[in-house]
PDB file of C-alpha atoms in Angstrom:
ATOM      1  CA  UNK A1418      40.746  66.013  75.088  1.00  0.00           C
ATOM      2  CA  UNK A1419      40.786  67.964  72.019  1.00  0.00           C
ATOM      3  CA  UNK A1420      43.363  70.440  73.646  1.00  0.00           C
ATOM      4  CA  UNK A1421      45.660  68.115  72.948  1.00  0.00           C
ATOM      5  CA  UNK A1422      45.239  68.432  69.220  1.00  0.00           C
ATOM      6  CA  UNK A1423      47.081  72.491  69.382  1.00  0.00           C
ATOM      7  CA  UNK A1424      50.340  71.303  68.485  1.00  0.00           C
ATOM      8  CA  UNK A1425      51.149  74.782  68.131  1.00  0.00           C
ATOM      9  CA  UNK A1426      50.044  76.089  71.242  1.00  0.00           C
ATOM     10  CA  UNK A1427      52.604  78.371  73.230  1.00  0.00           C
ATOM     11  CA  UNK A1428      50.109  79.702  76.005  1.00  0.00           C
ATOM     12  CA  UNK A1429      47.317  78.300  77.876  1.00  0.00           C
ATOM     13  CA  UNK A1430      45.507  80.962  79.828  1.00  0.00           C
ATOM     14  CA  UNK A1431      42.543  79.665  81.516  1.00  0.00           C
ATOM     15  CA  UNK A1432      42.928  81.806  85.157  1.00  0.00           C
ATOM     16  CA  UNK A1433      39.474  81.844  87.507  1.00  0.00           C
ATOM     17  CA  UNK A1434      37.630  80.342  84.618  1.00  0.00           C
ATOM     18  CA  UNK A1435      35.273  77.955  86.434  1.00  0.00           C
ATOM     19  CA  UNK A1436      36.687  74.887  85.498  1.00  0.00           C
ATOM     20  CA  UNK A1437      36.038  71.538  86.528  1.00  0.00           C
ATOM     21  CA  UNK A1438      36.946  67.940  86.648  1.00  0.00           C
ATOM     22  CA  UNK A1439      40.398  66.538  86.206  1.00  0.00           C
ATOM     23  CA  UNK A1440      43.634  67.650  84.233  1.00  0.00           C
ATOM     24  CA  UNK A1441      43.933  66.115  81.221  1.00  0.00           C
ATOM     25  CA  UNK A1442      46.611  64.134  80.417  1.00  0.00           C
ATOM     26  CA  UNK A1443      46.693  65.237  76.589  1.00  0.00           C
ATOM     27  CA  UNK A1444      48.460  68.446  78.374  1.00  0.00           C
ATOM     28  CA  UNK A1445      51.645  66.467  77.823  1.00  0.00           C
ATOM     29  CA  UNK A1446      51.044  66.778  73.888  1.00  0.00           C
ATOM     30  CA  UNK A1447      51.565  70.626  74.226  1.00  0.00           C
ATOM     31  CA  UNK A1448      54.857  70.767  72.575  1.00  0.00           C
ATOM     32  CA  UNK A1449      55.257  73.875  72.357  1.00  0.00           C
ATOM     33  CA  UNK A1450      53.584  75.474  75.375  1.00  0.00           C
ATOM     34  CA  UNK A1451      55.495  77.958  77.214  1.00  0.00           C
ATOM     35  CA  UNK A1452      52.762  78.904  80.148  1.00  0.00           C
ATOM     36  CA  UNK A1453      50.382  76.514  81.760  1.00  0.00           C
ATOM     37  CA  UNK A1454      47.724  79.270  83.627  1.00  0.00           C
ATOM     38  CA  UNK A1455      45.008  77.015  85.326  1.00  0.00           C
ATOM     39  CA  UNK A1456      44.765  78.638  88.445  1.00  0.00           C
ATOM     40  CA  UNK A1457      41.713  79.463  90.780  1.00  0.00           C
ATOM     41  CA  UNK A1458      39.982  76.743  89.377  1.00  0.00           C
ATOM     42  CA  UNK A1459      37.844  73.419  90.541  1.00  0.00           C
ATOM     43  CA  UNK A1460      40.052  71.240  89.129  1.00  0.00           C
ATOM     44  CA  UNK A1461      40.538  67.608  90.844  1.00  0.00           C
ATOM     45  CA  UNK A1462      42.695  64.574  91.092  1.00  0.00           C
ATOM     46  CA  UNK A1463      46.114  64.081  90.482  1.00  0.00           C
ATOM     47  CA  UNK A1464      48.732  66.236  88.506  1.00  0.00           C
ATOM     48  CA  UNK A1465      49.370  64.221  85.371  1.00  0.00           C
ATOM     49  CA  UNK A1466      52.734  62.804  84.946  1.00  0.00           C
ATOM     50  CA  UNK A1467      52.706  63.669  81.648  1.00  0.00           C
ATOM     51  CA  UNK A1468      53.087  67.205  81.912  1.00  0.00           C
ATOM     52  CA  UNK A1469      57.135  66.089  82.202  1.00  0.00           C
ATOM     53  CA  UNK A1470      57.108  65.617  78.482  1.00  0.00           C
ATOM     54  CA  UNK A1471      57.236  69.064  78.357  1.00  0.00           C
ATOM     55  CA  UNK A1472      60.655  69.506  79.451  1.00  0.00           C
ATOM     56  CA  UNK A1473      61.850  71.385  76.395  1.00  0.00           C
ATOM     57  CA  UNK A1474      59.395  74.182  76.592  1.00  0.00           C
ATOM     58  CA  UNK A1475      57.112  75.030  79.755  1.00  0.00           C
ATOM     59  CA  UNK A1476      58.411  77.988  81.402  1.00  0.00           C
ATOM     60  CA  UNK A1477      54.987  78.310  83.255  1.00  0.00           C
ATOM     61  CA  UNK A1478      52.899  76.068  85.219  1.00  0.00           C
ATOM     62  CA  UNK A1479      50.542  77.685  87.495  1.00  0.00           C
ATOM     63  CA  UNK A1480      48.311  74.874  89.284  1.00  0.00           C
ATOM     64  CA  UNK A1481      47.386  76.800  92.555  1.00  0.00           C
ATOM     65  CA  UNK A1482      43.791  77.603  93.875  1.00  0.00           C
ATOM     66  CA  UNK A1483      42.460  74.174  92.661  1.00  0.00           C
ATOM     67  CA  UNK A1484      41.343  71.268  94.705  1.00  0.00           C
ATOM     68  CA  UNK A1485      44.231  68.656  92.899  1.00  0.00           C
ATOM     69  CA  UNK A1486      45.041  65.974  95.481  1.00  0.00           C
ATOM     70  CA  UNK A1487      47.875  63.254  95.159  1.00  0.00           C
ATOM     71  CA  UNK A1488      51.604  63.882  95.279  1.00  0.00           C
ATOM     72  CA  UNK A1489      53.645  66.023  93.021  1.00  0.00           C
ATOM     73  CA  UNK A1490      54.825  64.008  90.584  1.00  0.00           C
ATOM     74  CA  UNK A1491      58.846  63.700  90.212  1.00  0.00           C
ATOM     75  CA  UNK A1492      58.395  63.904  86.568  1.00  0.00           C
ATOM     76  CA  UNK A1493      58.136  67.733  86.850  1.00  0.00           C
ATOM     77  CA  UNK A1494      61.916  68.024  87.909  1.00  0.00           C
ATOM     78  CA  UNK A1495      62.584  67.370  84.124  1.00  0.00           C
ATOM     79  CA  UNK A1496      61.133  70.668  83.590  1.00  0.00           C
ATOM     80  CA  UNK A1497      64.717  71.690  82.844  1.00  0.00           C
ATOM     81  CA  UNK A1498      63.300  75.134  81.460  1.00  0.00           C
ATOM     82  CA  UNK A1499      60.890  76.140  84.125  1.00  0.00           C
ATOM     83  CA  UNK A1500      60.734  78.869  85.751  1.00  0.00           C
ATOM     84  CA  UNK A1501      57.429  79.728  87.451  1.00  0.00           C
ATOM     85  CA  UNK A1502      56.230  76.523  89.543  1.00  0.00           C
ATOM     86  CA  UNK A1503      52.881  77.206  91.573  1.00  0.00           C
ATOM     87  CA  UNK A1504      50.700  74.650  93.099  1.00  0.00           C
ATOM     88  CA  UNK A1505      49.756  76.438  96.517  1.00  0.00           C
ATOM     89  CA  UNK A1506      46.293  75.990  98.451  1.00  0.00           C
ATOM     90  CA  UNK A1507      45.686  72.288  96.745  1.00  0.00           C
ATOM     91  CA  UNK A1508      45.210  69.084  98.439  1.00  0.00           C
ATOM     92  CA  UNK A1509      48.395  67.962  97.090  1.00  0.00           C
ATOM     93  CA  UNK A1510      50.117  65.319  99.867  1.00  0.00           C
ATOM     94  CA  UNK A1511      53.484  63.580 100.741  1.00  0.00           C
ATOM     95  CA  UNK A1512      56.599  64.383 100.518  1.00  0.00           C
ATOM     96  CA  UNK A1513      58.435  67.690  98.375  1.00  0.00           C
ATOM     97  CA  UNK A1514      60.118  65.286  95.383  1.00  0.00           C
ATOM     98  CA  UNK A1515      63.583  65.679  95.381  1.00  0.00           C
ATOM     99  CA  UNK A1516      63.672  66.159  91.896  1.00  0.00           C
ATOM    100  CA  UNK A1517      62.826  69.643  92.307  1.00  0.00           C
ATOM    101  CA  UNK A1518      65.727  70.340  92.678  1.00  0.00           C
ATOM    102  CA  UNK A1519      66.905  69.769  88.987  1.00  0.00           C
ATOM    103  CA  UNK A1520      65.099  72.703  87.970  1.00  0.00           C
ATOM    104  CA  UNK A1521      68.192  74.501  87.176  1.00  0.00           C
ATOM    105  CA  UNK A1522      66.123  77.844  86.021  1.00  0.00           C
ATOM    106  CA  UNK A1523      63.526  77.886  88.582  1.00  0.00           C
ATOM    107  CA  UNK A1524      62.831  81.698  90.329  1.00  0.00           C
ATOM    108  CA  UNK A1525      59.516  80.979  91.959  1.00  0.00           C
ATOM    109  CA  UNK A1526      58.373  77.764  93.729  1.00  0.00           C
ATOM    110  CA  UNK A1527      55.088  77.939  96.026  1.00  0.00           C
ATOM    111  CA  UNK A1528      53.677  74.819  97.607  1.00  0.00           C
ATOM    112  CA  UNK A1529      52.249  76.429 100.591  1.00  0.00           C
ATOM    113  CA  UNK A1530      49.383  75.590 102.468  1.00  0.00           C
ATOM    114  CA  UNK A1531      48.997  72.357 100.932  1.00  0.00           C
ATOM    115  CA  UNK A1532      49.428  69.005 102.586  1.00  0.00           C
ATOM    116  CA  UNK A1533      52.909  68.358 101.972  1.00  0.00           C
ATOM    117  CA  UNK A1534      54.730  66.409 104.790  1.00  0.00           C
ATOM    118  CA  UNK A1535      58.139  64.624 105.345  1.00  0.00           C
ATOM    119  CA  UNK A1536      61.599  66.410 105.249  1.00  0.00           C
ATOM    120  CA  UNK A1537      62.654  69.411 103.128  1.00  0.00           C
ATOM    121  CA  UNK A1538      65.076  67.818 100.093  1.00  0.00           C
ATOM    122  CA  UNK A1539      68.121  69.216 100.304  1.00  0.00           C
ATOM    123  CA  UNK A1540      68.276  68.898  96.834  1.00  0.00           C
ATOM    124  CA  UNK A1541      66.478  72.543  96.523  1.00  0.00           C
ATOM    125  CA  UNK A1542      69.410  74.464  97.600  1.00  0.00           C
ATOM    126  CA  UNK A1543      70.500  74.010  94.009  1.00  0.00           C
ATOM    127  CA  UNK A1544      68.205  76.264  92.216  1.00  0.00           C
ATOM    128  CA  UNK A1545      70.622  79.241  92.448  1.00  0.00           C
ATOM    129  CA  UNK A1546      68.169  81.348  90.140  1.00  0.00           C
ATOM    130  CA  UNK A1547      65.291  80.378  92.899  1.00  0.00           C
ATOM    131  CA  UNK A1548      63.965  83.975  94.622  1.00  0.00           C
ATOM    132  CA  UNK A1549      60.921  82.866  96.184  1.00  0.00           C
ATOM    133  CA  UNK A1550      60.194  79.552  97.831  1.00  0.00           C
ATOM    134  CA  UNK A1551      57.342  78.994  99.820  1.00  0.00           C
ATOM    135  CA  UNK A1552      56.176  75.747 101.456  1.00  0.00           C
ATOM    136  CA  UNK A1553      54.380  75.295 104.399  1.00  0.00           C
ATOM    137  CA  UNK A1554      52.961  78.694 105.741  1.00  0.00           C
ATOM    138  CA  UNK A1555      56.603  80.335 105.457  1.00  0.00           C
ATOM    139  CA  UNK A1556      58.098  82.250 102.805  1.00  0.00           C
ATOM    140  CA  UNK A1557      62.048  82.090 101.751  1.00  0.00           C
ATOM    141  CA  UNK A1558      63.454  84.841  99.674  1.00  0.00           C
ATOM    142  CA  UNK A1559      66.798  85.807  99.048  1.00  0.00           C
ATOM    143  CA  UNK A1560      65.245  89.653 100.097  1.00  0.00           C
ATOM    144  CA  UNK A1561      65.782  89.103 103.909  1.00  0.00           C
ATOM    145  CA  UNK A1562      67.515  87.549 106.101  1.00  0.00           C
ATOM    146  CA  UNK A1563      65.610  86.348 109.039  1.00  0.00           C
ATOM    147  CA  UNK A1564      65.841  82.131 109.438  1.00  0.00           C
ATOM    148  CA  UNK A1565      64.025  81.687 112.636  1.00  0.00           C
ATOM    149  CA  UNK A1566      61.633  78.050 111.967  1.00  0.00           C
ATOM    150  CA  UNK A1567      62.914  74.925 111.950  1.00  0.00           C
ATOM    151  CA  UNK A1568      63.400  73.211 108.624  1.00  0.00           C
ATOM    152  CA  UNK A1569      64.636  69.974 110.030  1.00  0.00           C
ATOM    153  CA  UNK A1570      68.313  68.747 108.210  1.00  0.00           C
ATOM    154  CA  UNK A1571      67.944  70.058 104.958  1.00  0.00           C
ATOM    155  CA  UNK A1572      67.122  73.759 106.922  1.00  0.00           C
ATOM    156  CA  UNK A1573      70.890  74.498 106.579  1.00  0.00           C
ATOM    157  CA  UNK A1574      71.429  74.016 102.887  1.00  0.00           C
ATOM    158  CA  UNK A1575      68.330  75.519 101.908  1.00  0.00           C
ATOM    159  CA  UNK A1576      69.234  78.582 103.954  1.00  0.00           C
ATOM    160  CA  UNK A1577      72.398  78.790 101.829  1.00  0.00           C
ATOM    161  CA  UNK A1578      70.070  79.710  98.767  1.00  0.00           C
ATOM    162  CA  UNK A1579      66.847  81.589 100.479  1.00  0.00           C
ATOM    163  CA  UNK A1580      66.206  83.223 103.709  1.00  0.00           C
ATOM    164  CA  UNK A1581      63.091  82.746 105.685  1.00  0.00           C
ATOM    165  CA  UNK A1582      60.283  85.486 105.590  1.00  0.00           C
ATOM    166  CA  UNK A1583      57.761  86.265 108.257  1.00  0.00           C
ATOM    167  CA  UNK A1584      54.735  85.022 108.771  1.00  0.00           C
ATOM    168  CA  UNK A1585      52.098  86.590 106.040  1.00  0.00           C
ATOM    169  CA  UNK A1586      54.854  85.985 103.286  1.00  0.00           C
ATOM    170  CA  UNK A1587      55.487  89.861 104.071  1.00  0.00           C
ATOM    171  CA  UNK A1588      58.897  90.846 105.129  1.00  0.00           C
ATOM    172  CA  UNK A1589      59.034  92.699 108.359  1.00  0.00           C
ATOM    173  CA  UNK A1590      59.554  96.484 107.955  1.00  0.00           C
ATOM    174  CA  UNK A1591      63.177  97.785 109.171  1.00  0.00           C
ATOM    175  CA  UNK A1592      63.685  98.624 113.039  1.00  0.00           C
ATOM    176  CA  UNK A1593      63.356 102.453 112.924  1.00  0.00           C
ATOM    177  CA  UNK A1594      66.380 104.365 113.397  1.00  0.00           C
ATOM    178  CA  UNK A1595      67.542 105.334 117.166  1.00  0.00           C
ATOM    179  CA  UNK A1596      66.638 109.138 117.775  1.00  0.00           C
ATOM    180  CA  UNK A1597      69.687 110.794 118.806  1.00  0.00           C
ATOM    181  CA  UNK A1598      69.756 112.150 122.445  1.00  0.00           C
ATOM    182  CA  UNK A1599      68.259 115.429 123.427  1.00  0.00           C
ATOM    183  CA  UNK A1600      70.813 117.973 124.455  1.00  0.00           C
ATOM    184  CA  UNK A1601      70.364 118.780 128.110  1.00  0.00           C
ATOM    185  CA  UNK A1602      68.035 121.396 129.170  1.00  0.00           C
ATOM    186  CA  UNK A1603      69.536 124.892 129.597  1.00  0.00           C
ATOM    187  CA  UNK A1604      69.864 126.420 133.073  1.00  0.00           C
ATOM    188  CA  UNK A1605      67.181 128.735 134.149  1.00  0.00           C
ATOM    189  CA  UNK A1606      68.200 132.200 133.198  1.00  0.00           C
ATOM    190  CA  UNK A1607      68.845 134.619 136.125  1.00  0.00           C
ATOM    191  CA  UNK A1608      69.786 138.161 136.169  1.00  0.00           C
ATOM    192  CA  UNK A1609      73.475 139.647 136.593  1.00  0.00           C
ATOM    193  CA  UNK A1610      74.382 140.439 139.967  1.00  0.00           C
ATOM    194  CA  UNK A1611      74.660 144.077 140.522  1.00  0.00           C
ATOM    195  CA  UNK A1612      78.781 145.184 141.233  1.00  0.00           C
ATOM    196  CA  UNK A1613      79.783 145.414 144.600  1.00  0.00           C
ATOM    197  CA  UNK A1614      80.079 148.987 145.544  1.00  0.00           C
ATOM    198  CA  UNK A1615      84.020 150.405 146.449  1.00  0.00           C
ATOM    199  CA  UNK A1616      85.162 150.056 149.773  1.00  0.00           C
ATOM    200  CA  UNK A1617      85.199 153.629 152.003  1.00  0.00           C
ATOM    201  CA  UNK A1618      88.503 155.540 151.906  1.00  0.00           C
ATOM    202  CA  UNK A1619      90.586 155.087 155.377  1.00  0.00           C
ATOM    203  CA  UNK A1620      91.675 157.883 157.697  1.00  0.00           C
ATOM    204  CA  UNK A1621      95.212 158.275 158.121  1.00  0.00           C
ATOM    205  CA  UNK A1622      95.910 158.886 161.747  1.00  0.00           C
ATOM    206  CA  UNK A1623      98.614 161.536 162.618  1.00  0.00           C
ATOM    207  CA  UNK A1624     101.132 160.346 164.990  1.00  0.00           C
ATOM    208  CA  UNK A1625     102.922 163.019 167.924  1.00  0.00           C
ATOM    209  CA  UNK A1626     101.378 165.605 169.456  1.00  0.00           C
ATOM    210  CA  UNK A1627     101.686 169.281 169.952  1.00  0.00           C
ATOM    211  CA  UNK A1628     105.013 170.868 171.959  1.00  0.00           C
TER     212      UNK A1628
END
């Protein structure tokens, strides 16, 4: 399509804008482009391979809220500069690539509720810049530290890098802090008892008696 023509585009920011049909593959002729916004869309079919010619530049790619369908194409792991990658609520299918995990720069990766299936690469507990990655219906951010569902082999090396969040992608709130213990109650009060009064003087008896 003619977007393909804006050699010198650096940011493509089409959020909630009604769209329909498929991507275009002439998104790969965005040399320059820095952010890819075409979320909350009705965009369909497959993610274009070609967006991995624009390894040198996309920083950006925000594909979520559409109704894509296909895999995730392992050409986006030469996305070398990316840091924002969000493709959450699609009909995207099979397996997480591997490749992923070459996204050296990569803070944010959602792919939740989507049809993903198949093993968790272990290959994602490289991105050591990676703060938030959500798959699935769980959330794992470096923020907390609960790892409670099972993430099959890879669960392990992926914990090394993230932590699991809660259901709702919210963190839990902090336990509240024990209340330190009452002091006991104090003894009912009760009056003084009044002093006992002295003891009566004793009578010294005379001993002898009269000549």
């Amino acid at each position: 399509t003619e977007l393909g023509t804006c050699d010198s585009l650096r940011s493509l920011q089409l959020h909630a804008n009604d769209l329909s049909g498929p991507l275009p593959t002439e998104l790969g002729r965005l040399s320059f482009a820095r952010e890819l916004v075409l979320s909350a869309n009705s965009l369909v079919g497959a993610v274009p391979t070609e967006l991995g010619r624009l390894s040198a530049t996309l920083v950006v790619a925000q594909l979520h809220r559409n109704k894509l369908d296909g895999r995730l194409p392992s050409e986006i792991g030469v996305l070398g500069t990316a840091d924002k990658l969000t493709a959450h609520k699609t009909s995207l299918s099979g397996p997480v690539p591997s490749e992923l995990g070459l996204l050296s720069s990569l803070t944010e990766l959602q792919l939740h509720l989507c049809s993903l299936s198949g093993a968790l690469p272990s290959e994602l507990a490289q991105l050591s810049e990676l703060g938030v990655c959500s798959l699935t219906n769980a959330l794992w951010s470096r923020t907390t530290n609960a790892f409670s569902l099972p993430l099959g082999a890879a669960g392990a090396a992926i914990e090394a890098a993230c932590v699991v969040r809660t259901a709702g992608n919210v963190s839990p709130p902090p336990p509240p802090s024990p209340r330190p213990p009452l002091p006991p109650p104090a003894p009912p009060f009760s009056p003084p008892a009044p002093p006992r009064p002295p003891p009566p003087p004793s009578l010294a008896v005379e001993e002898g008696g009269a000549a």
